[in-house]
Short mmCIF file of C-alpha atoms and ligand atoms in Angstrom, two decimals:
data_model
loop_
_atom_site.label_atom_id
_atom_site.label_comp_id
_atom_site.label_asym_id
_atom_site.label_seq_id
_atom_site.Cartn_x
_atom_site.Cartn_y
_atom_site.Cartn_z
CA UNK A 1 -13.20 12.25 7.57
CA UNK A 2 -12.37 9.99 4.58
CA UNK A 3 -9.21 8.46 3.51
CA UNK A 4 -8.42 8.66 0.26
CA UNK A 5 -4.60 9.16 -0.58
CA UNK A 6 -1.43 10.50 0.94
CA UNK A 7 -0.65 13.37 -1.66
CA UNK A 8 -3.15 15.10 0.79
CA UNK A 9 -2.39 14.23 3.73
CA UNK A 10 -0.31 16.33 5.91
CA UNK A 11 2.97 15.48 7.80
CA UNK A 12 1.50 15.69 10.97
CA UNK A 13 -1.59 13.65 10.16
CA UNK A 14 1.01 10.91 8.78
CA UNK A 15 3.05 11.58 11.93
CA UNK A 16 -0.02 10.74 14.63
CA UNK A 17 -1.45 7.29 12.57
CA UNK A 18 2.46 5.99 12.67
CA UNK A 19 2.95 7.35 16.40
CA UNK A 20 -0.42 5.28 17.31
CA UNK A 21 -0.32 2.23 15.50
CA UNK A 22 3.44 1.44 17.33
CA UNK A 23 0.75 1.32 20.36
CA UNK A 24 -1.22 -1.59 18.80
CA UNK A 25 1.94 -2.86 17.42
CA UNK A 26 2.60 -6.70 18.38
CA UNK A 27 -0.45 -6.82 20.77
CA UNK A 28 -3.59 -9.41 20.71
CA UNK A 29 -5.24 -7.09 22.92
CA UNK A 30 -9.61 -6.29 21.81
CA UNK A 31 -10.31 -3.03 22.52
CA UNK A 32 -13.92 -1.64 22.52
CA UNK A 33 -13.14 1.80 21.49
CA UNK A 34 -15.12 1.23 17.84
CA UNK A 35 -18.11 -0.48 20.05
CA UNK A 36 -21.40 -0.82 18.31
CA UNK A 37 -19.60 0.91 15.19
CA UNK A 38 -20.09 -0.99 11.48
CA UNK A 39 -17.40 -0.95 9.00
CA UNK A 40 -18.19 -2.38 5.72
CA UNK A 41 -15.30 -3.60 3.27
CA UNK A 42 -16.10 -3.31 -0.08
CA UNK A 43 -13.31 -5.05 -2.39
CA UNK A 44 -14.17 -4.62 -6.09
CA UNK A 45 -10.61 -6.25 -6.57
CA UNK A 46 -8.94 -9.26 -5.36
CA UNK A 47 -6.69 -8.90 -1.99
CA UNK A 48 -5.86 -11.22 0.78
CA UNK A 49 -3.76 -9.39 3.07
CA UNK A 50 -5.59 -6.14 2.72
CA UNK A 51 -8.84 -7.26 3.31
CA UNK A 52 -7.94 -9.64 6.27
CA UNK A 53 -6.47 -6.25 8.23
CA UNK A 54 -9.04 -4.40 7.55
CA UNK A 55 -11.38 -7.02 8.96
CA UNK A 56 -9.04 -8.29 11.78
CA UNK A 57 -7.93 -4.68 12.78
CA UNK A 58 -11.51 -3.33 12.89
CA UNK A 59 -12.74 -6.69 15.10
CA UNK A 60 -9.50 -5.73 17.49
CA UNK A 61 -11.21 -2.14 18.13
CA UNK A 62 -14.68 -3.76 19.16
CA UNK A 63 -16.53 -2.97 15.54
CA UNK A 64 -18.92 -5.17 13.69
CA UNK A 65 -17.64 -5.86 9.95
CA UNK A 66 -19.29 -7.05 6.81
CA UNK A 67 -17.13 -7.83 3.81
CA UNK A 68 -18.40 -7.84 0.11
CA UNK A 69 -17.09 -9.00 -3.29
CA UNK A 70 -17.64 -7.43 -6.46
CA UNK A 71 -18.26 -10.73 -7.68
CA UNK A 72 -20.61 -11.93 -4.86
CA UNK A 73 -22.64 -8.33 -5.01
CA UNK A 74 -25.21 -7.00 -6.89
CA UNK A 75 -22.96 -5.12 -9.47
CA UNK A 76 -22.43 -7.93 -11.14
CA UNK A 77 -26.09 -7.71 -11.97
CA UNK A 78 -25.83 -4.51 -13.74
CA UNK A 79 -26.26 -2.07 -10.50
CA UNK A 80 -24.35 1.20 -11.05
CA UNK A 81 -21.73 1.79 -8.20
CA UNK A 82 -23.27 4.79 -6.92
CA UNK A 83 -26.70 2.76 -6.24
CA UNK A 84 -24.23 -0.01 -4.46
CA UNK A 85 -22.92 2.60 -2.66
CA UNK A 86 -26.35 4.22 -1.68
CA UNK A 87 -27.78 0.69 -0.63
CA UNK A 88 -24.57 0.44 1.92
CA UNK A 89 -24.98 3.97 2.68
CA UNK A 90 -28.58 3.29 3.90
CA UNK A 91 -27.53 0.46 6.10
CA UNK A 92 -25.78 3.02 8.25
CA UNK A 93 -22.01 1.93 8.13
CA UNK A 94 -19.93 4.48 10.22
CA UNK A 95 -17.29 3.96 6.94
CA UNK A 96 -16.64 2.48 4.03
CA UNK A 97 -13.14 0.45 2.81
CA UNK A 98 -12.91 0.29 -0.52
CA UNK A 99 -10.65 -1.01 -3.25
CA UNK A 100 -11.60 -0.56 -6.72
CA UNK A 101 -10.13 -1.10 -10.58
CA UNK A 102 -10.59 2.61 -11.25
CA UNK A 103 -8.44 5.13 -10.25
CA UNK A 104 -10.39 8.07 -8.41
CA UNK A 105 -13.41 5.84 -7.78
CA UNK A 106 -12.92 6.21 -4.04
CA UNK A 107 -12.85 9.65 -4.13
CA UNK A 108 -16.06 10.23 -6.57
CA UNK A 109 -17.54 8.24 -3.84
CA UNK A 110 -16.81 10.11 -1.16
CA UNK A 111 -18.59 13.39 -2.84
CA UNK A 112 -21.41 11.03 -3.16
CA UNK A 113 -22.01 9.43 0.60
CA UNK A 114 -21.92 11.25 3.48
CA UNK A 115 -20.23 7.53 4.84
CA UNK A 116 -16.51 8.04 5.24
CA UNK A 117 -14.60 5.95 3.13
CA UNK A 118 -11.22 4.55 3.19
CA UNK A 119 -9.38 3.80 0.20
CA UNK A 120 -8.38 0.37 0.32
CA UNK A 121 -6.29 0.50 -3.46
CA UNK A 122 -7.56 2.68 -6.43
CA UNK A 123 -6.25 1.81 -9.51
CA UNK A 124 -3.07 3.08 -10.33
CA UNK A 125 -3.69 5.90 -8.15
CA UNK A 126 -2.96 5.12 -4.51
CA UNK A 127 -3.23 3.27 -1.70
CA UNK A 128 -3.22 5.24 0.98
CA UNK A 129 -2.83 2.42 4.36
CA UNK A 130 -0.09 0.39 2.33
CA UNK A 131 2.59 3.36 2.27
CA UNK A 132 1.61 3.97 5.86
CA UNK A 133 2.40 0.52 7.24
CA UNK A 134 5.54 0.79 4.82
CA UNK A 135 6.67 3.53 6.74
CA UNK A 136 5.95 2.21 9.65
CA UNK A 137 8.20 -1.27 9.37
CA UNK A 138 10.77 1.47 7.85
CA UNK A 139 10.93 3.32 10.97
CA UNK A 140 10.97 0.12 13.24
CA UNK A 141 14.25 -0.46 11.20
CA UNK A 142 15.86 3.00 10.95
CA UNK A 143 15.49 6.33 13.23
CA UNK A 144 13.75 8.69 10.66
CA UNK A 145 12.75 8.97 6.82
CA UNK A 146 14.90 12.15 6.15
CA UNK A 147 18.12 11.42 4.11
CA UNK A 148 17.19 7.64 3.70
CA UNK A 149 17.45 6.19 -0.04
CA UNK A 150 14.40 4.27 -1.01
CA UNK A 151 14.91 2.40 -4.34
CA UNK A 152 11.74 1.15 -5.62
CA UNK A 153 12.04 -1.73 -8.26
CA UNK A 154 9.41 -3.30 -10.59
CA UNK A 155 6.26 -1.92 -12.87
CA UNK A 156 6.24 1.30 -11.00
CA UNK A 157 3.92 2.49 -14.00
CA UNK A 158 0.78 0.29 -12.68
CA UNK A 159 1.61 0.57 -9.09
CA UNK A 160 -0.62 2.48 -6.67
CA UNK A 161 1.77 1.46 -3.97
CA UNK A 162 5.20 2.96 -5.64
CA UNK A 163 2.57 6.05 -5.99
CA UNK A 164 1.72 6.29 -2.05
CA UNK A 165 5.30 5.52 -1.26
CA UNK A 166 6.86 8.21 -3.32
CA UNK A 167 4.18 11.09 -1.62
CA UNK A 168 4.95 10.42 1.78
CA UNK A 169 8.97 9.12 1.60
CA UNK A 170 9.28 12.56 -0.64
CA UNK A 171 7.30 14.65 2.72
CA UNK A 172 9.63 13.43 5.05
CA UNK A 173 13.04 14.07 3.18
CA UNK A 174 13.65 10.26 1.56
CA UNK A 175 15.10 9.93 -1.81
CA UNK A 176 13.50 7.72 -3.80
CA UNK A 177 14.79 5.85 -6.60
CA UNK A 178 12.33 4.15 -8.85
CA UNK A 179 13.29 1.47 -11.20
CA UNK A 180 11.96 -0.59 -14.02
CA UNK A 181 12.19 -1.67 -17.30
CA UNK A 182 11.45 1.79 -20.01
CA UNK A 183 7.37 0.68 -20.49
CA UNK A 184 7.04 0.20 -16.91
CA UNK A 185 8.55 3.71 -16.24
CA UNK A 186 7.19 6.42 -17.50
CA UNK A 187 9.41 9.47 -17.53
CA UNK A 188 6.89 12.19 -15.78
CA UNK A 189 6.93 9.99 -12.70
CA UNK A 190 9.94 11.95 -11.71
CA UNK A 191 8.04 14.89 -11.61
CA UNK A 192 5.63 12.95 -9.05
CA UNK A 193 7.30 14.71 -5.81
CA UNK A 194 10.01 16.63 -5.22
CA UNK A 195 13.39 14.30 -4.76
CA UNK A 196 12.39 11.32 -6.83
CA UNK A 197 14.79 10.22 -9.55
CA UNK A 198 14.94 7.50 -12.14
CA UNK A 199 16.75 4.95 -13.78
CA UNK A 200 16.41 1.58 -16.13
CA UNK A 201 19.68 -0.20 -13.78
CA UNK A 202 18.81 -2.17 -10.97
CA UNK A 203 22.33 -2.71 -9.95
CA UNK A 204 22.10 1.67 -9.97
CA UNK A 205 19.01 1.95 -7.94
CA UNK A 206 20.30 -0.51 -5.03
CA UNK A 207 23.42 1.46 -4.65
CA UNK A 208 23.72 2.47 -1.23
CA UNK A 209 20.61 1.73 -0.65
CA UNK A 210 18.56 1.79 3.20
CA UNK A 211 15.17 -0.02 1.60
CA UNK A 212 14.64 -2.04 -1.54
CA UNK A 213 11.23 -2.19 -1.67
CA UNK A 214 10.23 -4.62 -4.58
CA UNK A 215 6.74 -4.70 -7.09
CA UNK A 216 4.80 -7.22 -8.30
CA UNK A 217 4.28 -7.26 -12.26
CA UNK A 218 0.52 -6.15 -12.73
CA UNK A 219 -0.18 -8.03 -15.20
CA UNK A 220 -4.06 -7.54 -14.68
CA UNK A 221 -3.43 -3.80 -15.57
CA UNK A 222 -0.98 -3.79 -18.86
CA UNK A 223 -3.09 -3.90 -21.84
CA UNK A 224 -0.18 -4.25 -24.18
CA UNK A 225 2.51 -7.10 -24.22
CA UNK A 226 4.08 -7.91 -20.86
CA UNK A 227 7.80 -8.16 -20.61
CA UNK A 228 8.80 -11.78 -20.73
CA UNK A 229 9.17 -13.14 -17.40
CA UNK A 230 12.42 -15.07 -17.94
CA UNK A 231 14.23 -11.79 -19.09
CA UNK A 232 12.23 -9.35 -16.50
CA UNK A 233 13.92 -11.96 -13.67
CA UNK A 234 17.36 -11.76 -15.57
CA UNK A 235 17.30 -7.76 -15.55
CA UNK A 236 14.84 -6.98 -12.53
CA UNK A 237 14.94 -9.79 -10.27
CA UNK A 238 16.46 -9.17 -6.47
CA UNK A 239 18.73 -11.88 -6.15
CA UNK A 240 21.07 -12.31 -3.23
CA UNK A 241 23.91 -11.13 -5.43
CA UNK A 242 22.34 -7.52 -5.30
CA UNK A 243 22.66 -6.98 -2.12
CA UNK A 244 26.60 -6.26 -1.19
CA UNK A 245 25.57 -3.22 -3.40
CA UNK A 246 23.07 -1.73 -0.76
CA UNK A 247 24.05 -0.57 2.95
CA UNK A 248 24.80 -3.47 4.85
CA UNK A 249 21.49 -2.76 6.96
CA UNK A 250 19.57 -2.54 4.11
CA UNK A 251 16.40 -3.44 4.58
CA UNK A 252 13.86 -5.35 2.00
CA UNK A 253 10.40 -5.08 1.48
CA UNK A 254 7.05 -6.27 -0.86
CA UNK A 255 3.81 -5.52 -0.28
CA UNK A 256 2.75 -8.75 -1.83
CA UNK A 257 1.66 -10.90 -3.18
CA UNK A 258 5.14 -11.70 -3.63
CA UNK A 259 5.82 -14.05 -7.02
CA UNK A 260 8.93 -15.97 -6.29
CA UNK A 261 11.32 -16.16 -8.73
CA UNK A 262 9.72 -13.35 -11.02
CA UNK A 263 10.47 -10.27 -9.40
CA UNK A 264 12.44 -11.31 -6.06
CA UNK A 265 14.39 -14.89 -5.68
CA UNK A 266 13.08 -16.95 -2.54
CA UNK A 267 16.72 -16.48 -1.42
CA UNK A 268 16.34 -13.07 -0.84
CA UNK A 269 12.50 -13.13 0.10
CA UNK A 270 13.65 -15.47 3.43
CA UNK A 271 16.72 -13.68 4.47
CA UNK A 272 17.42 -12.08 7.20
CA UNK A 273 17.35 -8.73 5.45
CA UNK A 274 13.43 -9.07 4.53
CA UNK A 275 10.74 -7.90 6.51
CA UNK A 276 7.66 -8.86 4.41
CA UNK A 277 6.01 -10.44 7.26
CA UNK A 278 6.73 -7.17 9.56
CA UNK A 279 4.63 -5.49 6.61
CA UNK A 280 1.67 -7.82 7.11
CA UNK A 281 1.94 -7.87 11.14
CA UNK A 282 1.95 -3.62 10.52
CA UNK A 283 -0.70 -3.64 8.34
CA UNK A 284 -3.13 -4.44 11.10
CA UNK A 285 -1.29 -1.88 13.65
CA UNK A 286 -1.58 0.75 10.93
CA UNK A 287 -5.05 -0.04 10.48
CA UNK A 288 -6.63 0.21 13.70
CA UNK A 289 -4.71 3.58 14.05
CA UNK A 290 -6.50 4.95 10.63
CA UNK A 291 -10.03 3.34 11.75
CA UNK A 292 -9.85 4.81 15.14
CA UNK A 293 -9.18 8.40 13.21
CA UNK A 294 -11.57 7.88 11.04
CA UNK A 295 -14.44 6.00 12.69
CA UNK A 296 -13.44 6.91 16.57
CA UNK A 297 -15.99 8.61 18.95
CA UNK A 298 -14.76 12.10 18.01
CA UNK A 299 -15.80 11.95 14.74
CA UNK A 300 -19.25 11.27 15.39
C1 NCD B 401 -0.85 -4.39 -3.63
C2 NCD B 401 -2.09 -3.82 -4.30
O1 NCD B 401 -3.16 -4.42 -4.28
O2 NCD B 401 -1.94 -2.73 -4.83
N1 NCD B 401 -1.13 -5.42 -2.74
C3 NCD B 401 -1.46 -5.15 -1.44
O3 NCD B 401 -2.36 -4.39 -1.16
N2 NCD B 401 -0.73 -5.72 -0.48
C4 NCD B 401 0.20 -4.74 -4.60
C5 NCD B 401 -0.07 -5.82 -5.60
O4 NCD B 401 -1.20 -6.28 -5.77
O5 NCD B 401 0.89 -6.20 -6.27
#
């Protein structure tokens, strides 16, 4: 059983991965549930913290893991993804992580190899593990989803995390607020999920709320002239000044890398109100949940 986005996924399905990976949550502990298992990570794109959970999370559950680079790989002399693919495929892995520049490569994939795979980042499209660690530091900080107001700030039009984030906050009853400047926010993005509005004000989108969870400007996927940096700070920067404007236990969040000073001040990025490092420490709870699903002994 593949991975490959939340739009998909089902409430309850979300439900069991965030109830199990509070039992791997702050814990050292090597398991060897995924015991003579082999994951393969397959990163077509750069990542750091990503790639490192994947690796550490899987190691935690008892699996062997080999990690590739586009760069370091054989596609970079001319071999077609599908015949990378097929070469991993024939080394047996019991699944596949993957993060790739295209949106819906993952998912071509998957109709391809009988290998599950995980979708590590597609894109613009989704990634599928980062809204589920999201929601799990969200619930370590607040009692449910429903009724919460999510404002997500930054270039929500090149972000397959602001993507994941609006399908699952919008299944359990959040209301999301995404903001940017106009070319980094399309207009049919409302239309992504039910309870998802818009605007171009920061000052509007923090307004009462429960999470600020702030994007990085990706500048490796805007083809046309960026916004200058010194005015995308002045107008969509988090500063501390923001965040009287929120609830008082707001909380804030980044899925990094974080740029300091670009889209969130260092102030705000170190108070006590951030939990970007709960993120990271998540990310490898979250993980071992999802490759216990998808590689554990009852799917074999
Ligand atoms: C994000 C990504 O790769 O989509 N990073 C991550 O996985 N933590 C966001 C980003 O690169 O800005």
């Amino acid at each position: 059983m593949s991975l490959l986005g939340i739009e998909d996924l089902g409430r309850p399905e979300i439900e069991a991965i965030l109830t199990r990976a509070k039992d791997f949550q702050a814990s050292t502990v090597k398991y060897d549930t995924l015991k003579n298992r082999l994951l393969v990570n397959l990163f077509f794109e750069n990542s750091t913290r990503t790639r490192a959970s994947f690796e550490i999370a899987a190691k935690r559950l008892g699996a062997d893991t080999i990690s590739i680079t586009a760069s370091a790989s054989s596609t970079s002399k001319g071999e077609s993804l599908v015949d990378t693919l097929n070469t991993l495929g024939a080394m047996r892995p019991h699944a596949i992580v993957m993060r790739h520049a295209a949106s819906g490569a993952p998912h071509f994939l998957a109709r391809y190899l009988p290998t599950p795979i995980i979708n590590a980042g597609d894109g613009t499209h989704e990634h599928p593990t980062q809204a589920l660690l999201d929601a799990r530091t969200i619930l370590d900080n607040r009692p449910s989803l429903e009724g919460l107001r999510v404002a997500i700030i930054g270039d929500i039009a090149h972000s397959r995390v602001a993507r994941s984030n609006v399908h699952l906050l919008s299944k359990f009853g959040a209301h999301v607020v995404l903001c940017g400047p106009a070319t980094l926010l399309p207009e049919q993005l409302a239309q992504l999920a039910p309870n998802v509005t818009l605007t171009y004000n920061i000052r509007e989108a923090i307004q009462d709320a429960d999470v600020i969870m702030m994007l990085r400007v990706q500048l490796e996927r805007q083809h046309e002239t960026p916004f200058p940096p010194g005015d995308y700070f002045k107008f969509y920067g988090l500063r501390l000044e923001h965040l009287p404007h929120a609830k008082p236990n707001v909380i804030v969040m980044h899925p990094g890398p974080i740029n300091r000073g670009r889209e969130i001040s260092s102030e705000v990025a170190d108070s006590n109100r951030s939990v970007i490092l709960n993120q990271v420490e998540n990310g490898i709870a979250v993980r071992m949940a999802v490759l216990e699903r998808v590689m554990g002994a009852s799917q074999q």
